[in-house]
Short mmCIF file of C-alpha atoms in Angstrom, two decimals:
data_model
loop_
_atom_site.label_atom_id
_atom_site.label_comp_id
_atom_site.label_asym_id
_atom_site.label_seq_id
_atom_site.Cartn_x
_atom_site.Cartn_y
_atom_site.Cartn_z
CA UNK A 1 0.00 0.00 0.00
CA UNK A 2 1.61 3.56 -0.76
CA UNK A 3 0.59 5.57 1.91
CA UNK A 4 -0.61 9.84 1.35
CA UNK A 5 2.26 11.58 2.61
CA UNK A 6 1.01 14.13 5.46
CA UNK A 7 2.71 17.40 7.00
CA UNK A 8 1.91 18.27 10.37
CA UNK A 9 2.09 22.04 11.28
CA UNK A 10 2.69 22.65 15.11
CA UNK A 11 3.23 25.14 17.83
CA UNK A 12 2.53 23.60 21.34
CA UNK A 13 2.34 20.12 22.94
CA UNK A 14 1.23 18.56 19.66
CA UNK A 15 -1.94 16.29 21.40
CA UNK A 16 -3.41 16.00 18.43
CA UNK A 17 0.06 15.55 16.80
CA UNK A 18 0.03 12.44 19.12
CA UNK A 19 -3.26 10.69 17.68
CA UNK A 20 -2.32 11.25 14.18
CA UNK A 21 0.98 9.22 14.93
CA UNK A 22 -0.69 6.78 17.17
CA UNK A 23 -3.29 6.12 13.95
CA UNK A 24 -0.78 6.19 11.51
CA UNK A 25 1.57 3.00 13.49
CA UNK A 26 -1.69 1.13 12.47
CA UNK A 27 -0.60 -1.25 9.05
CA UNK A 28 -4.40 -0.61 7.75
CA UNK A 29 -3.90 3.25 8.47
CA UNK A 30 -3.66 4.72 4.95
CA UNK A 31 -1.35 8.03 5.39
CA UNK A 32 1.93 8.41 6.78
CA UNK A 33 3.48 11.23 8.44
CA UNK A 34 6.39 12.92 6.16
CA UNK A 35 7.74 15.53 8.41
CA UNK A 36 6.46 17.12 11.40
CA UNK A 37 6.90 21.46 11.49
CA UNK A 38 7.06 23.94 14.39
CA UNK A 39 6.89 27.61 14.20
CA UNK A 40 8.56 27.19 18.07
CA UNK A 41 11.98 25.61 18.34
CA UNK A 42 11.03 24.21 21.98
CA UNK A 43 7.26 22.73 21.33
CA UNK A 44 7.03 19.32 23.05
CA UNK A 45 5.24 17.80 19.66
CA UNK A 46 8.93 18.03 17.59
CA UNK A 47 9.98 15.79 20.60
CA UNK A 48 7.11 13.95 20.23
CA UNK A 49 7.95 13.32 16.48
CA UNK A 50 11.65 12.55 16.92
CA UNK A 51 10.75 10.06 19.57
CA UNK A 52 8.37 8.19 16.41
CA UNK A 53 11.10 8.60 14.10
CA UNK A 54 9.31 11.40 12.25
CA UNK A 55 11.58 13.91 10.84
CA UNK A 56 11.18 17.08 13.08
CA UNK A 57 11.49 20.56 11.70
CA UNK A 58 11.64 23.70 13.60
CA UNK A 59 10.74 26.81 10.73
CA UNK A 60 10.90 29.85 12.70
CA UNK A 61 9.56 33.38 11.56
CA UNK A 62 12.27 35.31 12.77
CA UNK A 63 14.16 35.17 10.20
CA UNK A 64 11.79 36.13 7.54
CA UNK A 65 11.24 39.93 9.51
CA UNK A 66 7.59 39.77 10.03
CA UNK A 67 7.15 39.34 5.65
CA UNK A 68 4.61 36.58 6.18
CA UNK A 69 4.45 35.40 2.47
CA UNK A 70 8.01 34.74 2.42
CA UNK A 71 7.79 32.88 5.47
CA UNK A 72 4.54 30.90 3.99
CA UNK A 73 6.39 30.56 0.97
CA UNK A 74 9.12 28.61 2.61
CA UNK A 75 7.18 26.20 4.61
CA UNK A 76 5.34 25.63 1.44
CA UNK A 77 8.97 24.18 -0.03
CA UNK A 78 9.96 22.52 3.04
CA UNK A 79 7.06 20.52 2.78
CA UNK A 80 7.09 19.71 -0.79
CA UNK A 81 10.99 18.70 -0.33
CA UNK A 82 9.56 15.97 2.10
CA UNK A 83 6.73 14.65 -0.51
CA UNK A 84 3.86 16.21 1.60
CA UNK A 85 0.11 15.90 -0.40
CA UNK A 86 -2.06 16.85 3.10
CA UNK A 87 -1.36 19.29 5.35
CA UNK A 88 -2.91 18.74 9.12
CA UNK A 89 -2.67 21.92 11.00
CA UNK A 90 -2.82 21.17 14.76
CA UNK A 91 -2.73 23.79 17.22
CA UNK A 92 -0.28 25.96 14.80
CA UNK A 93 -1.00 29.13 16.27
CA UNK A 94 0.08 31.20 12.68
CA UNK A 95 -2.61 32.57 10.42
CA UNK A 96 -2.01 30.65 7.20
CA UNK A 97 -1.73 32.78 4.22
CA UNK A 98 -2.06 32.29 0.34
CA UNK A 99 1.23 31.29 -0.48
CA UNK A 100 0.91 27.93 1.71
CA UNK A 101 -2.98 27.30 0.36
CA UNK A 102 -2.02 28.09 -3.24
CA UNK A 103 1.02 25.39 -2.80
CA UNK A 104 -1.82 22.60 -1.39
CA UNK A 105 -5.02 23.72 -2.93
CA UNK A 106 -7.90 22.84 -0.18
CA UNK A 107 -5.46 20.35 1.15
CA UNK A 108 -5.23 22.09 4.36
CA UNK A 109 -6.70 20.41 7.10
CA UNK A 110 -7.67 21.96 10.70
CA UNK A 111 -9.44 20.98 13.74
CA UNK A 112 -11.28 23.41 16.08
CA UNK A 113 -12.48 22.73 19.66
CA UNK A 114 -15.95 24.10 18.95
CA UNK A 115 -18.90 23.72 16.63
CA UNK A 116 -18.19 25.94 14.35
CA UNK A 117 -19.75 28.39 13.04
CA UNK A 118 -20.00 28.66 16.81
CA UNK A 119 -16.74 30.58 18.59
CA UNK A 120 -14.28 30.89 15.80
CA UNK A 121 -11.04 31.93 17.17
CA UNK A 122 -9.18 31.60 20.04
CA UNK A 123 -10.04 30.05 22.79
CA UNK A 124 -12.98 28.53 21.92
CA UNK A 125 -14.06 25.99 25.18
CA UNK A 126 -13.96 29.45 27.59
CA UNK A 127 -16.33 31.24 25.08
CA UNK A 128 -18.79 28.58 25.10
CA UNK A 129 -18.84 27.82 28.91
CA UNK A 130 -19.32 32.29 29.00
CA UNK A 131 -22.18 32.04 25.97
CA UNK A 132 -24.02 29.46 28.42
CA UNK A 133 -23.84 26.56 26.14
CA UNK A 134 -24.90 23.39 26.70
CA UNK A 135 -23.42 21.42 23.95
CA UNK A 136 -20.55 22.07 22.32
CA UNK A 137 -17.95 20.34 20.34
CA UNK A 138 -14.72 19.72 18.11
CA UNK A 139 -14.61 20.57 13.79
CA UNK A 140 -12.66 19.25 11.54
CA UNK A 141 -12.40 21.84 8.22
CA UNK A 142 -10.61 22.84 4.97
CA UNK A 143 -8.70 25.92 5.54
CA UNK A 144 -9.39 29.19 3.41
CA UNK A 145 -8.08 32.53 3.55
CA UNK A 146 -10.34 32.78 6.69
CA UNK A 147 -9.92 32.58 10.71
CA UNK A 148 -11.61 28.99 11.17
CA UNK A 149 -14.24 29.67 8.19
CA UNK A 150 -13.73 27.42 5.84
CA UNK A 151 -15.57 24.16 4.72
CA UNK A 152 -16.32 21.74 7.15
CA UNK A 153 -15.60 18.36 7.08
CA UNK A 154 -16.39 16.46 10.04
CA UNK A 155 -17.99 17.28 13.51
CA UNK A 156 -18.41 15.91 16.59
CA UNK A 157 -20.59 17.11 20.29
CA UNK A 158 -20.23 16.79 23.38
CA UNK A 159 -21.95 18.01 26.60
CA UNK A 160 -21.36 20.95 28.65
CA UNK A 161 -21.71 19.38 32.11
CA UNK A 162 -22.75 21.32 35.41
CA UNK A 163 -19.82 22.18 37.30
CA UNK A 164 -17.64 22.12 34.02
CA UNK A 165 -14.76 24.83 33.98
CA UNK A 166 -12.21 25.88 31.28
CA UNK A 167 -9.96 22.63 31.63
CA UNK A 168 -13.14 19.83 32.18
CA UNK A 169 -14.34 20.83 29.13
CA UNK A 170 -11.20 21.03 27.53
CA UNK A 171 -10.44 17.89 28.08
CA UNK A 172 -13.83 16.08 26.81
CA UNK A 173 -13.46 18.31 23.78
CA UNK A 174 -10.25 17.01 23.21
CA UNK A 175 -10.91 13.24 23.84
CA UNK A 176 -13.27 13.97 20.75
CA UNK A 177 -10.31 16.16 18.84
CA UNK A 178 -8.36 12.94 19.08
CA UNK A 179 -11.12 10.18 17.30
CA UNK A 180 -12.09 13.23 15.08
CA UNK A 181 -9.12 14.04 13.42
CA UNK A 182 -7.26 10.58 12.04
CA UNK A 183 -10.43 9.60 11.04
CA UNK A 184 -10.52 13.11 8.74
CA UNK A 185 -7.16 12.73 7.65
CA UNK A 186 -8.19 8.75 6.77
CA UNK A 187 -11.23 10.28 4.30
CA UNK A 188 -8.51 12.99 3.15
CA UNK A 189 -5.74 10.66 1.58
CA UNK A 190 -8.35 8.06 0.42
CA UNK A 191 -9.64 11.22 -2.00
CA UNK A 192 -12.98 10.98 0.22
CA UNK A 193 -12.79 15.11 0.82
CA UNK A 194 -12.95 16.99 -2.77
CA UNK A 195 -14.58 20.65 -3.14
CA UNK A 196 -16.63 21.22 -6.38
CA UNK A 197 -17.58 24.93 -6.52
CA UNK A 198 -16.31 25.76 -3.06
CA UNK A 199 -18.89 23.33 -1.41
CA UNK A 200 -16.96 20.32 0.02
CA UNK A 201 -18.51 16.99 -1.10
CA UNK A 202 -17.39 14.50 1.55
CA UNK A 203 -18.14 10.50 0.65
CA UNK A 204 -17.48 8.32 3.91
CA UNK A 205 -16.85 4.87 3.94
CA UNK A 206 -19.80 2.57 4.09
CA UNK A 207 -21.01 2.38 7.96
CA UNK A 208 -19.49 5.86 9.38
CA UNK A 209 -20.83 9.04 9.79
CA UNK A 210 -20.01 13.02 9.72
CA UNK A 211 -20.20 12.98 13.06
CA UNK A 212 -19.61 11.67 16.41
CA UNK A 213 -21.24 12.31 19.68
CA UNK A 214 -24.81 12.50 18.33
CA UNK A 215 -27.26 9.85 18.19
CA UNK A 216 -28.90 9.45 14.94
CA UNK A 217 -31.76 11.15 14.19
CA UNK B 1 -51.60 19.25 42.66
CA UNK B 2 -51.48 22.84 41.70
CA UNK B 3 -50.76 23.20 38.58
CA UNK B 4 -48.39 26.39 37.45
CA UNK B 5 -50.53 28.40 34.28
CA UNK B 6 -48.80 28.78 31.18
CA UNK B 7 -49.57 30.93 28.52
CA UNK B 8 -48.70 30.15 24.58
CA UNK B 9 -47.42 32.43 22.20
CA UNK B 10 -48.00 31.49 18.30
CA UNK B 11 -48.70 32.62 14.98
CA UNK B 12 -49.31 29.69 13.28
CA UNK B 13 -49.88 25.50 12.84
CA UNK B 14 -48.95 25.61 16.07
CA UNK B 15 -46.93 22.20 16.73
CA UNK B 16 -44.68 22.86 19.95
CA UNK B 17 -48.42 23.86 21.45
CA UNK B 18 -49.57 20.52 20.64
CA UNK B 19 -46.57 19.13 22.33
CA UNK B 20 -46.77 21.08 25.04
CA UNK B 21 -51.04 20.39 25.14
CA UNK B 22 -50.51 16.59 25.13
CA UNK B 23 -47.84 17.14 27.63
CA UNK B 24 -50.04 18.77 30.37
CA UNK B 25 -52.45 15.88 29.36
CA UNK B 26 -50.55 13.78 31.58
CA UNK B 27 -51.90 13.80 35.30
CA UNK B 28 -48.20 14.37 36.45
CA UNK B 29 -47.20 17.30 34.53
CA UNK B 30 -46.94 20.13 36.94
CA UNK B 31 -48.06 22.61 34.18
CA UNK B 32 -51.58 23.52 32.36
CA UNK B 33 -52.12 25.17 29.17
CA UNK B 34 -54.55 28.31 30.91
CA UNK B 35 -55.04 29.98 27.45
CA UNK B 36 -53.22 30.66 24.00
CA UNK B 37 -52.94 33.44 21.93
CA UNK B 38 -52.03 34.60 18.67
CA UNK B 39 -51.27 37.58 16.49
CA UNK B 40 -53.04 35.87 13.52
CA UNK B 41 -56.57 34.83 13.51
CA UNK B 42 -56.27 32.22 11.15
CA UNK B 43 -53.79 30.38 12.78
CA UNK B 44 -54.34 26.46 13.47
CA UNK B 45 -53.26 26.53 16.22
CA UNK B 46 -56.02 28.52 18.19
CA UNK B 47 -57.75 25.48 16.72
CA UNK B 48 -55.52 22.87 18.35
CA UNK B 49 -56.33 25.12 21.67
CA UNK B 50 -60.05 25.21 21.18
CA UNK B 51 -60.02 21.23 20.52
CA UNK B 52 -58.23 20.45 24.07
CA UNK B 53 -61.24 23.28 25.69
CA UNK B 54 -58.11 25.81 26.23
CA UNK B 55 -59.06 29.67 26.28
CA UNK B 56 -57.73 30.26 22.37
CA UNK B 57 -57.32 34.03 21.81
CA UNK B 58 -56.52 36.12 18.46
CA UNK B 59 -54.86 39.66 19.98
CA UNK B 60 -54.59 41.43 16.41
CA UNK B 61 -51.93 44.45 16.02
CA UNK B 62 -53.86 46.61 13.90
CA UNK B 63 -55.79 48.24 16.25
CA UNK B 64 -52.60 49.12 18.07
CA UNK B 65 -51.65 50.84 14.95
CA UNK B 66 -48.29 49.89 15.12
CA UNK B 67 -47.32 50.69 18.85
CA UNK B 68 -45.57 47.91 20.05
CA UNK B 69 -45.40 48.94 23.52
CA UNK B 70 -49.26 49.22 23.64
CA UNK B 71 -49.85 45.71 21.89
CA UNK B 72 -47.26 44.29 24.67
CA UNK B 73 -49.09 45.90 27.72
CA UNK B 74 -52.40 44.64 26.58
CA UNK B 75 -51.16 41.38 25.90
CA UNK B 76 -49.49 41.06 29.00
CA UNK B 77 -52.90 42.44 30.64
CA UNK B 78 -54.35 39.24 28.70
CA UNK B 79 -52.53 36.98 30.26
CA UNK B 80 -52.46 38.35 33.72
CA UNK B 81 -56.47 37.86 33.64
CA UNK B 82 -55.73 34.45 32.69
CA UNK B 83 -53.52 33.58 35.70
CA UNK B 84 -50.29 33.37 33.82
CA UNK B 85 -47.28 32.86 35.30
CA UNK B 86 -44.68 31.43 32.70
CA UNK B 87 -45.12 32.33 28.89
CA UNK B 88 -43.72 30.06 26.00
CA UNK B 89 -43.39 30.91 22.72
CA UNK B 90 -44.48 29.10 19.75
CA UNK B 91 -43.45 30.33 16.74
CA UNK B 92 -44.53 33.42 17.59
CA UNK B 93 -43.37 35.71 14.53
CA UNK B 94 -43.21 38.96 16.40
CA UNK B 95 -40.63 40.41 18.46
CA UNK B 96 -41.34 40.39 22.20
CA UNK B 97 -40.74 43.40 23.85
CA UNK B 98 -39.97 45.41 27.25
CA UNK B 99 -43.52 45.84 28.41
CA UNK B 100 -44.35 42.00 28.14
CA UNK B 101 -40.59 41.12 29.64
CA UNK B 102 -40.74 43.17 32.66
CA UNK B 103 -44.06 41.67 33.28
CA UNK B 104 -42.69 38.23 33.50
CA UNK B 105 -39.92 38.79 34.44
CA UNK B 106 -37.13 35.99 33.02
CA UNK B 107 -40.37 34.12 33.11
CA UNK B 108 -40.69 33.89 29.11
CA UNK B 109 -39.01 30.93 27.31
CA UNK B 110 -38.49 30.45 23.58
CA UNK B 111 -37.67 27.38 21.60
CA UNK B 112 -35.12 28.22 18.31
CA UNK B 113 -34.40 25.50 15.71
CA UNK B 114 -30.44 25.56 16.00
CA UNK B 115 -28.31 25.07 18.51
CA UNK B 116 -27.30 29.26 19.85
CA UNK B 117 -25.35 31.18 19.34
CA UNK B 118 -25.28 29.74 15.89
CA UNK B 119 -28.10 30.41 13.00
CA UNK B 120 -30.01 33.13 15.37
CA UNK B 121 -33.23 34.48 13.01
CA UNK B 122 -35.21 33.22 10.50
CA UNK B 123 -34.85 29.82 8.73
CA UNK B 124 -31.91 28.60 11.51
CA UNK B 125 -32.62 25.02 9.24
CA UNK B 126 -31.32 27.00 5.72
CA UNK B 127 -29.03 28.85 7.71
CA UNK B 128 -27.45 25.54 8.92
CA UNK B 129 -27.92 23.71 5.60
CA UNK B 130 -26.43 26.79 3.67
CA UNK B 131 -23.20 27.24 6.09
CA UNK B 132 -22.36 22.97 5.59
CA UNK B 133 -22.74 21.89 9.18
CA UNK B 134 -22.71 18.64 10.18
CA UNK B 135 -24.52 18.90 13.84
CA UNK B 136 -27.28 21.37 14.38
CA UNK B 137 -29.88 21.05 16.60
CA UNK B 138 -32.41 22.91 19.25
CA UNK B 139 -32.25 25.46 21.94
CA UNK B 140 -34.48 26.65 24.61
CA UNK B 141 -33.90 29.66 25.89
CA UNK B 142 -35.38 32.45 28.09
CA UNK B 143 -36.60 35.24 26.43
CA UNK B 144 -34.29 38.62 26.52
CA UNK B 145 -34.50 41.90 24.72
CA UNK B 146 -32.33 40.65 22.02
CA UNK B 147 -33.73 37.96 18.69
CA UNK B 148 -32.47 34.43 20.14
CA UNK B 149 -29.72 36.31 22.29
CA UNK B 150 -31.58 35.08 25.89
CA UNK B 151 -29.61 32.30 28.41
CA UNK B 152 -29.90 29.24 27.22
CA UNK B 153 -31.91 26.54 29.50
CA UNK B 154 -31.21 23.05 27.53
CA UNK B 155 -29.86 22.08 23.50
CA UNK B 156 -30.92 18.91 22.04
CA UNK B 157 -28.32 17.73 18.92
CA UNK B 158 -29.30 15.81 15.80
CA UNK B 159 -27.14 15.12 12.61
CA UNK B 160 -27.40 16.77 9.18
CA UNK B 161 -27.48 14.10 7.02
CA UNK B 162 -26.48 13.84 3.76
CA UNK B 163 -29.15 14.33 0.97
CA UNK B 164 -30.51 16.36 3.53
CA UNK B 165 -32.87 19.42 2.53
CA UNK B 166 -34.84 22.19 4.49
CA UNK B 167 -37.93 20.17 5.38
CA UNK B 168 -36.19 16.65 5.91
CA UNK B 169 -33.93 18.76 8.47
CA UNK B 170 -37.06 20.86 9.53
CA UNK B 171 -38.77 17.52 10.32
CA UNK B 172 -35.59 16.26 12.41
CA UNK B 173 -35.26 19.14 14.33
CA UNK B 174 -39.04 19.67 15.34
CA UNK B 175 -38.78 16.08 16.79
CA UNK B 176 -35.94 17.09 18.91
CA UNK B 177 -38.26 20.09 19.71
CA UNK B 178 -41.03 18.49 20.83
CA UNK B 179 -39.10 16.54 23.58
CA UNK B 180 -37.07 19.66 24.97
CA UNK B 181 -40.21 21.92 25.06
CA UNK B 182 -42.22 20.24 27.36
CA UNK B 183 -38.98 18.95 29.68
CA UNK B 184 -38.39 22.96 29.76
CA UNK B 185 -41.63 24.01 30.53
CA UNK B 186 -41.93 21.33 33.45
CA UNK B 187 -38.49 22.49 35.22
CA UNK B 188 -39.71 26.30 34.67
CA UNK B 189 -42.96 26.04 37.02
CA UNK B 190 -41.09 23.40 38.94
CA UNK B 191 -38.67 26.69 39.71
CA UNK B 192 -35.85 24.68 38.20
CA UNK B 193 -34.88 27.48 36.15
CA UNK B 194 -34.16 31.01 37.76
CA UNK B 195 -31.76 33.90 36.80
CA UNK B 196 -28.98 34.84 39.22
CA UNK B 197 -27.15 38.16 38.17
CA UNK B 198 -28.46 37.77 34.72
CA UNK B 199 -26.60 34.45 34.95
CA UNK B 200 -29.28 31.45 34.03
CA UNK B 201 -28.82 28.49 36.96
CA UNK B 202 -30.79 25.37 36.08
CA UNK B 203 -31.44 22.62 38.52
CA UNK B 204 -32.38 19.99 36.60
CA UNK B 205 -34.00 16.78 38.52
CA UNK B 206 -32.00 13.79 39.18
CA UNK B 207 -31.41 11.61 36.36
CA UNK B 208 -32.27 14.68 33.56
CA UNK B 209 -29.91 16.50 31.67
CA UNK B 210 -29.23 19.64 30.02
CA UNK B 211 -29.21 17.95 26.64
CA UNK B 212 -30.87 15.31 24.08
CA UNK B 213 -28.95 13.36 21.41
CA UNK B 214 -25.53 13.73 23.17
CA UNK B 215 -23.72 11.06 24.24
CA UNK B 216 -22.59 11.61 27.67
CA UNK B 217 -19.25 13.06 27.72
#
């Protein structure tokens, strides 16, 4: 089996990092991870990667003085250099601008701990325990020129319990992040994800759904 | 048993008030239908009301010649006569303002086809559809001086499936809505559901939650 060749982008403890290599050990899993890239020289996930024998590449931005095509533009080559057809951003706290989407047309993965259109942006579990919420949730989307706007792929709920605070929640969001996301990237290198007009026509395997957490209706 | 009064809002068919009706059919639900009204004379649902022998009332605005505040007060004047103590809406097409709210106090609840803060408005169902999500859903809320802004009392979840169109996700939806209506109602005159520093605290009963379709977290 050749296996899609996928480039994680980083910037923190790489926990999602973590379930994409855990998925990908499995024989029957049908994309690899090429190279593993960190806008931060000391983010745990480049350890993380090194320890699976993923090559680990810190990119930093300092060097490109604040011009953040250039720096786009770069990462773009450093990830065709290592074969790279997906790219899975997760937690990479950079914007990501047109010369990276041009390079990997709608091949830009993300995951966001809400239900989006739901709290875009940062911190996402805090605004929905302040909006009142009771269910919430994890999205797995195509990346466009927007913050957390583009097409989404997959999505998955879970409840907002009484008592909840910032990290309870995080952490059953997360728990979700981590079934959500190989399974995306799965559909993604098995051509399951296309977009035809800028709507993104998603085909799952026979027997799974677009979601998780909800029971069918 | 004393039974807290309700009042229903609606403007048309009318099918959350038959939910609600042939939930306060039930010997043990702590609430009674004491009258409905609605803005439109033709709608059905002052029929459903007059079938079950509940008080079914057409207030018209065109005498009020478009003073809201004055349509409001007499409305809430209506439903003080009838012994109201909690008002629900029902698709109830007209924006419910200051004069009713400070008459019931955080004491009006609204259902909305989509799971707030996302879709507020019209057609939450097209909104949803149109924006590619994969989970919408249901929210009760209490009623606040904003369009679907109020704190949220409980969210019910169902999948957008694919193939999917307005009414087959309508349809979905309004099932979800016709359990969460009449769970809300019952915890409102229960006094399960009061408003602490304009923060909502619900005390649901033991063994209910806050949600339907969710898998526990």
């Amino acid at each position: 089996m050749t296996r899609g060749r996928v480039g994680v982008l980083i910037s923190g403890s790489g926990t999602n990092l973590q379930a994409l290599i855990d998925a990908s050990r499995e024989a029957t899993f049908p994309a690899e991870i090429a190279v593993v890239v960190s806008d931060r020289s000391a983010a745990l996930g480049l350890e993380r990667a090194r320890l699976a024998g993923i090559p680990a590449v810190f990119h930093g931005a300092r060097s490109f003085a604040g011009d953040r095509d250039a720096y786009d533009a770069a990462l773009a080559g450093l990830l065709h250099e290592h074969g790279v057809e997906w790219v899975a951003l997760a937690g990479f706290l950079r914007l990501v601008g047109s010369a990276l989407l041009d390079a990997f047309p709608w091949r830009v993965l993300n995951i966001h701990p809400a239900l989006l259109p739901s709290f875009p942006g940062l911190h996402a579990q805090e605004q929905a325990l302040a909006a009142g919420v009771r269910i919430t949730g994890a999205t797995v989307h195509l990346v466009d020129r927007g913050c957390d706007t583009g097409p989404i792929v997959l999505q998955g709920a879970v409840p907002v319990l009484p008592g909840d605070d910032g990290p309870a929640l995080s952490a059953r969001i997360l728990r979700l992040e981590h079934q959500l996301y190989p399974r995306a990237l799965r559909w993604a290198v098995e051509g399951r994800i296309q977009v035809v007009d800028g709507t993104v026509v998603v085909t799952p395997p026979p027997g799974e759904d677009l979601t998780l957490g909800v029971v069918a209706g």
